[in-house]
Short mmCIF file of C-alpha atoms in Angstrom, two decimals:
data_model
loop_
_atom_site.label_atom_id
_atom_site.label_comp_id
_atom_site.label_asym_id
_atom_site.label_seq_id
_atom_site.Cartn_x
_atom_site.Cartn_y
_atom_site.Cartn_z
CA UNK X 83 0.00 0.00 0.00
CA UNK X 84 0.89 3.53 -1.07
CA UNK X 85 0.82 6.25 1.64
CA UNK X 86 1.12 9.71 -0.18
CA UNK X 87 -1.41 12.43 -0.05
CA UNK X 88 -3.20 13.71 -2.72
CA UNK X 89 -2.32 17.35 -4.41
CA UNK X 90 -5.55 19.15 -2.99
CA UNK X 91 -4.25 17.44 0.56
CA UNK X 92 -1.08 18.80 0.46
CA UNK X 93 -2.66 22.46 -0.69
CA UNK X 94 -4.48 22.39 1.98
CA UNK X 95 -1.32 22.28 4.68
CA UNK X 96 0.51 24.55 2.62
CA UNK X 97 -2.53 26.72 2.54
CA UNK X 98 -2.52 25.98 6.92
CA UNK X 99 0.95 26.63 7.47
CA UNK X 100 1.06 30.13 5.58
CA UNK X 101 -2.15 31.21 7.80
CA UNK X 102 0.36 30.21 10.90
CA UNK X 103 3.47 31.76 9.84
CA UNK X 104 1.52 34.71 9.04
CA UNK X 105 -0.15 34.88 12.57
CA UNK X 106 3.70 34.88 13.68
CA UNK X 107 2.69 31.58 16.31
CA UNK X 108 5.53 31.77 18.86
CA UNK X 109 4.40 35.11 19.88
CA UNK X 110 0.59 33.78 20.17
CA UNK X 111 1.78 30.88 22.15
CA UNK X 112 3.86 32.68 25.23
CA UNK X 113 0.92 35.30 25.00
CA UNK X 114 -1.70 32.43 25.77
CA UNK X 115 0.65 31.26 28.48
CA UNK X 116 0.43 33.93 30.29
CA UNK X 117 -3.58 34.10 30.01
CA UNK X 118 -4.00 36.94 26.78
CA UNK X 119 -5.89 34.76 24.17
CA UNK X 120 -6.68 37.36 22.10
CA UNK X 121 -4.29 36.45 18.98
CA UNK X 122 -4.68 32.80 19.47
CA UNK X 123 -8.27 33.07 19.31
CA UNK X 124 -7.75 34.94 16.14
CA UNK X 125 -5.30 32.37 14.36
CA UNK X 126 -7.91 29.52 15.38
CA UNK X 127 -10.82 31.19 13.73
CA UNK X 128 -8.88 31.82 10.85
CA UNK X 129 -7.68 27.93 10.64
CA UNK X 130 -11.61 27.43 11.17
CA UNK X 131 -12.02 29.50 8.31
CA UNK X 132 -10.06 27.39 6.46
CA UNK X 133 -12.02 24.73 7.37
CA UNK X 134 -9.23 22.84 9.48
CA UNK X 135 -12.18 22.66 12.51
CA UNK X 136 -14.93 21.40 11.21
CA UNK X 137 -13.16 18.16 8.76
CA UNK X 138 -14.33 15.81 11.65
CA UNK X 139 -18.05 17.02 11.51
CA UNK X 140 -20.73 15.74 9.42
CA UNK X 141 -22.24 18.68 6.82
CA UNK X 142 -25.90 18.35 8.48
CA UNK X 143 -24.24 20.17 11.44
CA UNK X 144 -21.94 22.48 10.04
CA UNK X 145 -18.54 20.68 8.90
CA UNK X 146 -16.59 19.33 6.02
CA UNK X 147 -17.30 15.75 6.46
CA UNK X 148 -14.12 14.79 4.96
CA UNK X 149 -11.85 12.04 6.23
CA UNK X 150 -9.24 11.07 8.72
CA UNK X 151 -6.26 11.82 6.90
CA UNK X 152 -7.60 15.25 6.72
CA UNK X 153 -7.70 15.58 9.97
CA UNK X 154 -4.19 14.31 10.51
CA UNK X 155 -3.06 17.01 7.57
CA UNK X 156 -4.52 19.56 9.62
CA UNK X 157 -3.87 18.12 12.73
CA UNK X 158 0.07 17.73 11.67
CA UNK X 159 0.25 22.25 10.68
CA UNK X 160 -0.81 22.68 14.43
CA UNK X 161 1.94 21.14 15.33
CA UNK X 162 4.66 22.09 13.18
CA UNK X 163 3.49 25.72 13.95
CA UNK X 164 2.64 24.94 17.73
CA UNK X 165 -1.03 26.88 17.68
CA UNK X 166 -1.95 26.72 21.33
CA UNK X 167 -5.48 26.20 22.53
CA UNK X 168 -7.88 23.18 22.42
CA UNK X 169 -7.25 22.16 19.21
CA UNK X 170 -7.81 18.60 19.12
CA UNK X 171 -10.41 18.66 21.51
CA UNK X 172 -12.31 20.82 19.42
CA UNK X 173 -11.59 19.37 16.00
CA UNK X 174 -11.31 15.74 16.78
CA UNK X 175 -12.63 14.21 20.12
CA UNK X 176 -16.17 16.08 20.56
CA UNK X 177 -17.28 15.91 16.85
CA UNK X 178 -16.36 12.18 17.13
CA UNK X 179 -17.88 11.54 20.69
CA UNK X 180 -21.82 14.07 20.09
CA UNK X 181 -21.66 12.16 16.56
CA UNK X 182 -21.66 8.84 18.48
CA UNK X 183 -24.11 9.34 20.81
CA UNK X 184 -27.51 9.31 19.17
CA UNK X 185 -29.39 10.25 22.42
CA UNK X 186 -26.98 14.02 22.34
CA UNK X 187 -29.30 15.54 19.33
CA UNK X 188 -29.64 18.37 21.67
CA UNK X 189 -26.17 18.87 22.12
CA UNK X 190 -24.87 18.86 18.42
CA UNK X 191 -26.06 22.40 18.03
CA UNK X 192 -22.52 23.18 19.79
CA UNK X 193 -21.04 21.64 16.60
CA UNK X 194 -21.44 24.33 14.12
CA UNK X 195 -20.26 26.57 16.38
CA UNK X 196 -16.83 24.36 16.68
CA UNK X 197 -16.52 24.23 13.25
CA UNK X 198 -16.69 27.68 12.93
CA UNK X 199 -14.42 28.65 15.33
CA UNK X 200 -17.03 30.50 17.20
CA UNK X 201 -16.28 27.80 19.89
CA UNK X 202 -13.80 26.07 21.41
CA UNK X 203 -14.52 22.73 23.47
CA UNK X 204 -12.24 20.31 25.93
CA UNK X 205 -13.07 16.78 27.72
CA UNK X 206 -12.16 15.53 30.61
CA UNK X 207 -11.89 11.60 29.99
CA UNK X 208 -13.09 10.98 33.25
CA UNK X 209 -13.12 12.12 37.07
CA UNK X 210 -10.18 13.09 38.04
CA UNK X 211 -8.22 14.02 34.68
CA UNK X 212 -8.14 17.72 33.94
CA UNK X 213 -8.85 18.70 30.36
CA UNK X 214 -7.12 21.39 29.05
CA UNK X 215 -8.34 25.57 29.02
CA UNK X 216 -11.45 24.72 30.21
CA UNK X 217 -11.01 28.58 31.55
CA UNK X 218 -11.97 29.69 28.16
CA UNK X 219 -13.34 26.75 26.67
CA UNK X 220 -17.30 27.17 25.46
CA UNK X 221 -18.27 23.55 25.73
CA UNK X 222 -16.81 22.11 28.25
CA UNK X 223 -17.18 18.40 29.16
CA UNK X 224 -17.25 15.52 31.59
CA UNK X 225 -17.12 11.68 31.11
CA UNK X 226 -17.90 9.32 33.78
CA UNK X 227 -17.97 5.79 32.76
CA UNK X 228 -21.31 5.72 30.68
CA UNK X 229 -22.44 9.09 31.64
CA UNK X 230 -21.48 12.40 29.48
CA UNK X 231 -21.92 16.32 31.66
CA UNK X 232 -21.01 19.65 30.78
CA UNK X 233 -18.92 20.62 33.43
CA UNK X 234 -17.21 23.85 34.25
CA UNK X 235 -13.37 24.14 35.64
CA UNK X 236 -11.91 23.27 38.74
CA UNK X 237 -8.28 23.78 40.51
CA UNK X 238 -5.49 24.57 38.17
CA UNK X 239 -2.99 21.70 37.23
CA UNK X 240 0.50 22.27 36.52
CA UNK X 241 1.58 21.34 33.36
CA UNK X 242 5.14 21.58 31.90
CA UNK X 243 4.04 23.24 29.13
CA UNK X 244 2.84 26.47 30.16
CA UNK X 245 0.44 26.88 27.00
CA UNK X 246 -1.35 23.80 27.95
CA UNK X 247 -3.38 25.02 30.65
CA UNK X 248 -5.26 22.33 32.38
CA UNK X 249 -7.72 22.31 35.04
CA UNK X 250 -9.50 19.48 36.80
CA UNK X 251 -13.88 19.41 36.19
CA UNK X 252 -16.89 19.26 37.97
CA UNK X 253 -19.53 17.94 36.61
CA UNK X 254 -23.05 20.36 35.91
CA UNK X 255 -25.74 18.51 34.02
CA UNK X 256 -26.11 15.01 32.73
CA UNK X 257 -26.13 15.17 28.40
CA UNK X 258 -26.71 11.37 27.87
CA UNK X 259 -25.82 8.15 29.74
CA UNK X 260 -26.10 4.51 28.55
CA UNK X 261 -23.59 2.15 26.39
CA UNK X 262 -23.69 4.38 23.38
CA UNK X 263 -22.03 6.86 25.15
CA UNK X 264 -19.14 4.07 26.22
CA UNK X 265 -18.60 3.31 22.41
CA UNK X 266 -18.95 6.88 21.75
CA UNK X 267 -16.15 7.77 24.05
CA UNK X 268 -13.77 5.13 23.01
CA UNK X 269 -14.12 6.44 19.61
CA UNK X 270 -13.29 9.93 20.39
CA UNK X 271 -10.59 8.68 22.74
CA UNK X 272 -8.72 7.12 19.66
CA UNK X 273 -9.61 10.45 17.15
CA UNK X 274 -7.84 12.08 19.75
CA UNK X 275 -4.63 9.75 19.97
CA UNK X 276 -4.44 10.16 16.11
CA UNK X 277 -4.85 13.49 16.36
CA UNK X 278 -2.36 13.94 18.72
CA UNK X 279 0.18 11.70 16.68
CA UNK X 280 -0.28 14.14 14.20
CA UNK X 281 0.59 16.96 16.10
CA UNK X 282 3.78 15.28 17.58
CA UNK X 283 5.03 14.39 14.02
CA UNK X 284 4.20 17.92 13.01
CA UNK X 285 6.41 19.33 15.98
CA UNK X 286 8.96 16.89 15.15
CA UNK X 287 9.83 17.98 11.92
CA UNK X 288 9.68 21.79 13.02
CA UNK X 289 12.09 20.63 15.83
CA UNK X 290 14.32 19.08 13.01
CA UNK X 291 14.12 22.02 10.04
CA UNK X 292 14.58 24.27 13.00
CA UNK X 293 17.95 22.21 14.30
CA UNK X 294 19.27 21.77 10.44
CA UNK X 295 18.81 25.74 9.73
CA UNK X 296 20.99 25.97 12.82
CA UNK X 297 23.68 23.44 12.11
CA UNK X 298 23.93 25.48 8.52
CA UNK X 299 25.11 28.63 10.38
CA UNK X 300 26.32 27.71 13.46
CA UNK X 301 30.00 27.97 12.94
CA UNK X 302 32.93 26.41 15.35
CA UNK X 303 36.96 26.36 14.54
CA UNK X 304 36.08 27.62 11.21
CA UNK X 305 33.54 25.51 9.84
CA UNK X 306 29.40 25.33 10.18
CA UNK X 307 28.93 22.38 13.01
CA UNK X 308 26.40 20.59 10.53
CA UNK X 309 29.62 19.72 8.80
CA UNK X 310 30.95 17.22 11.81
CA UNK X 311 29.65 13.72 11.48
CA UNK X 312 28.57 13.65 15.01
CA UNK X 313 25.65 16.09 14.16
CA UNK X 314 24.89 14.98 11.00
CA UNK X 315 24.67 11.35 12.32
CA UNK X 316 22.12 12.40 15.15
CA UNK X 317 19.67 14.65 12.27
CA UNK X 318 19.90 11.87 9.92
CA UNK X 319 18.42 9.54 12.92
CA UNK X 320 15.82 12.09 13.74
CA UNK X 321 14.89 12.56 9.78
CA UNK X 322 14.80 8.39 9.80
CA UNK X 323 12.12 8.12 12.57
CA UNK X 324 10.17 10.63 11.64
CA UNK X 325 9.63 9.22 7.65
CA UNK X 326 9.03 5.86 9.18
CA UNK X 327 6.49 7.26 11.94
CA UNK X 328 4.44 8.73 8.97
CA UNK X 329 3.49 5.74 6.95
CA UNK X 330 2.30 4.80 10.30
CA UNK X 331 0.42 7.70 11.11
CA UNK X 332 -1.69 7.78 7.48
CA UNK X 333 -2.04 4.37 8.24
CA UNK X 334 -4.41 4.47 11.30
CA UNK X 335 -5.73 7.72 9.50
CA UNK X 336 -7.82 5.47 6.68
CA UNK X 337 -8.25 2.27 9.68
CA UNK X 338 -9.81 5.05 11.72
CA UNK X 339 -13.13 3.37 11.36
CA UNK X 340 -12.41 -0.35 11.22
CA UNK X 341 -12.06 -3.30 13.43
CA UNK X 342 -8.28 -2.59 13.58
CA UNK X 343 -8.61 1.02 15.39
CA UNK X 344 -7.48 0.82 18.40
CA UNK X 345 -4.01 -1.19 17.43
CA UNK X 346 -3.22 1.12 14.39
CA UNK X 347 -3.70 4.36 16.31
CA UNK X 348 -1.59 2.80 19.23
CA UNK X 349 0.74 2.24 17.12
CA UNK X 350 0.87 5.47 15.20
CA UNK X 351 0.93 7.42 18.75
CA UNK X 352 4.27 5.78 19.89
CA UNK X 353 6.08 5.79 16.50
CA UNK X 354 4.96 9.86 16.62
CA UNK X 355 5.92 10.56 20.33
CA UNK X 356 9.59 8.58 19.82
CA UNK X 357 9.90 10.28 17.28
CA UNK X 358 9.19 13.67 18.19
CA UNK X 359 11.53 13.11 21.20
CA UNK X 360 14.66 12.12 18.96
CA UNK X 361 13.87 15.27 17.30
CA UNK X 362 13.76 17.02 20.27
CA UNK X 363 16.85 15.56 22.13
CA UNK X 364 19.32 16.15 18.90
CA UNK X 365 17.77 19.53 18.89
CA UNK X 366 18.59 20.48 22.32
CA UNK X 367 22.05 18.65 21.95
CA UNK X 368 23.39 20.56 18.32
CA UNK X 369 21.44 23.77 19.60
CA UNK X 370 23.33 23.65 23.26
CA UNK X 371 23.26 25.95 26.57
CA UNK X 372 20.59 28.20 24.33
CA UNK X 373 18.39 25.47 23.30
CA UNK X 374 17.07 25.37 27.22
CA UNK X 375 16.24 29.03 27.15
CA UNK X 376 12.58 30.28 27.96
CA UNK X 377 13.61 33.24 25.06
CA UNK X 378 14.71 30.93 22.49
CA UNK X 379 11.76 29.99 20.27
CA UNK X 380 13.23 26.68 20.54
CA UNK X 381 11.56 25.56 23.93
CA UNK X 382 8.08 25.91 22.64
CA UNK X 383 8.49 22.98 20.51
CA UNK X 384 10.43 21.06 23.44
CA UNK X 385 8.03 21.60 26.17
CA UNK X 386 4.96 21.24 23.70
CA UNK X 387 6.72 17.87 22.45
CA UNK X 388 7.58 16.42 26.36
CA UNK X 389 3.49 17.29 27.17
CA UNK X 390 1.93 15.62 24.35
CA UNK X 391 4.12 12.34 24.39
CA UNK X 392 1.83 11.23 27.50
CA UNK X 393 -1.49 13.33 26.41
CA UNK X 394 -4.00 10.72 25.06
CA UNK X 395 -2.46 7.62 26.29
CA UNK X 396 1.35 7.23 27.53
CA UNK X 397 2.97 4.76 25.40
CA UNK X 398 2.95 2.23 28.08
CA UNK X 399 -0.72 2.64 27.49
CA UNK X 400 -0.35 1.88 24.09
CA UNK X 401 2.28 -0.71 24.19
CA UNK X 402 -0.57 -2.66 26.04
CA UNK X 403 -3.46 -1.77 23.42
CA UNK X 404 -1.46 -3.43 21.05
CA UNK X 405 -0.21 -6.55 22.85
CA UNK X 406 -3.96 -7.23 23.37
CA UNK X 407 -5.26 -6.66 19.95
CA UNK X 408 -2.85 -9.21 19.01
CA UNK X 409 -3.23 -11.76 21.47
CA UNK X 410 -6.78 -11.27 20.36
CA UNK X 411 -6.45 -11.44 16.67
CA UNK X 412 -7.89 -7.69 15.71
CA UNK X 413 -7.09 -4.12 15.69
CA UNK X 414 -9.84 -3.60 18.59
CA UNK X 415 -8.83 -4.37 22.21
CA UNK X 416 -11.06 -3.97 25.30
#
């Protein structure tokens, strides 16, 4: 099998990226840190103008109704570019758990408004896990075992990415309850994990472009340091796992909806956090001392990298979805 996108697909994340250099990201990103959302909000309703929100959402309520592997294109430009906010929340997980939940007709309505950018929305997976800026967040949600709430935000947790502000939830009212809300959750649990994949790949290679631009001018005794084999062994390595992550990644894209789900998007979330964090190690080795500065543009990408490798699922998590799908013969694991 083939895994190459098609020429409108790779428009469309060249279109993406240009909104996000535009929007000049790093600048967004420390501003949302330190609570001004203002130009964040902006750049995501321009992305929703572009109709990067609303791929994962059926036209009758407002979307694209396109695939999985647009998603992941999309999904991919917020990470190379590091957009901060609920992203994959918003884009991914809610359209796929309201969608799957026939008893929530009176919650799609939020949907249009998600696609549009009008809204943003985060999840708490259950009790006790904080989802992330549920300060600002417009739909705002709560999972408890077969029971769906909105919610509103609790304490503050600290996260090591200070752009991914995450709070714990209480729950408000009950939205729907029963074992279509189970499936439905399980479902958006994995369009998140791809999602997130995507994003980690997408940081990795702006971790790597950013590293090789550096090697090209750095100079020491005379000579740029991207001559030395040293360096060029450790951004070869980095380039290596990130082409062979990718096959992986469009992979569990178009097995999104099939029996073999949950193993394929395990899969595609470790090969994308590993390597992300190659990327990010040789890029914090060849950068040096400056590479660990809060200034240096640099750390955005590192810190956003070390939060999502364990957001969605560590890869212990993972490790085990797989060993069970195959001890059980398909892609779908309890």
């Amino acid at each position: 099998m083939r895994f190459a996108l098609a020429p409108e697909q790779r428009d469309f994340a060249t279109s993406l990226r240009k909104i996000c250099d535009a929007a000049g990201t790093p600048a967004l990103v420390r501003a949302w840190g330190g609570g001004d959302h203002r130009g964040g909000r902006a750049l995501i309703r321009q992305l929703a103008g572009a109709g990067a929100l609303g791929l994962a959402i059926a036209e009758e309520y407002g979307g694209l109704g396109a695939e999985p592997i647009d998603l992941v294109v999309a999904a991919r430009e917020f990470g190379r570019a590091a957009v901060p906010g609920p992203l994959i929340e918003t884009a991914a997980v809610i359209p796929a758990l309201l969608q799957g939940i026939p008893e929530s007709d009176s919650a799609r309505k939020w949907l249009g408004y998600l696609a549009e950018g009008r809204a943003l929305g985060t999840l708490a997976l259950e009790p006790g896990l904080p989802a992330l800026d549920a300060d600002i967040a417009e739909v705002a949600l709560l999972a408890d075992g077969d029971r769906l709430y909105t919610a509103h935000r609790g304490d503050q947790v600290r996260s090591i990415d200070p752009a991914r502000r995450l709070f714990d939830m209480v729950a408000d009212e009950l939205v729907a309850e029963g074992d279509s809300v189970r499936a439905a959750l399980a479902a958006a649990f994995d369009a998140g994990a791809l999602a997130t994949a995507a994003q980690l790949l997408g940081a990795g290679r702006a971790l790597l472009d950013t590293t090789v631009a550096y090697a090209k001018q750095r100079h020491q005794f005379g000579r740029p340091i991207g001559q030395y084999q040293a360096v060029k062994h450790q951004l070869a390595n980095a380039l290596i796992d990130l082409d062979m992550a990718e096959p992986l990644l469009f992979r569990a894209a178009l097995t999104l909806h099939t029996p073999d789900r949950a193993r394929d998007v395990s899969a595609a979330k470790i090969a994308c956090a590993d390597a992300a964090h190659r990327s990010a190690r040789a890029a914090l080795q060849i950068h040096g001392a400056i590479g660990y500065t809060a200034e240096y543009d640099l750390s955005l990408w590192l810190t956003k990298v070390t939060a999502l490798r364990s957001a969605w699922g560590t890869n212990d998590f993972h490790r085990s979805r797989i060993a069970d799908a195959l001890r059980a013969g398909t892609g779908v694991s309890g």
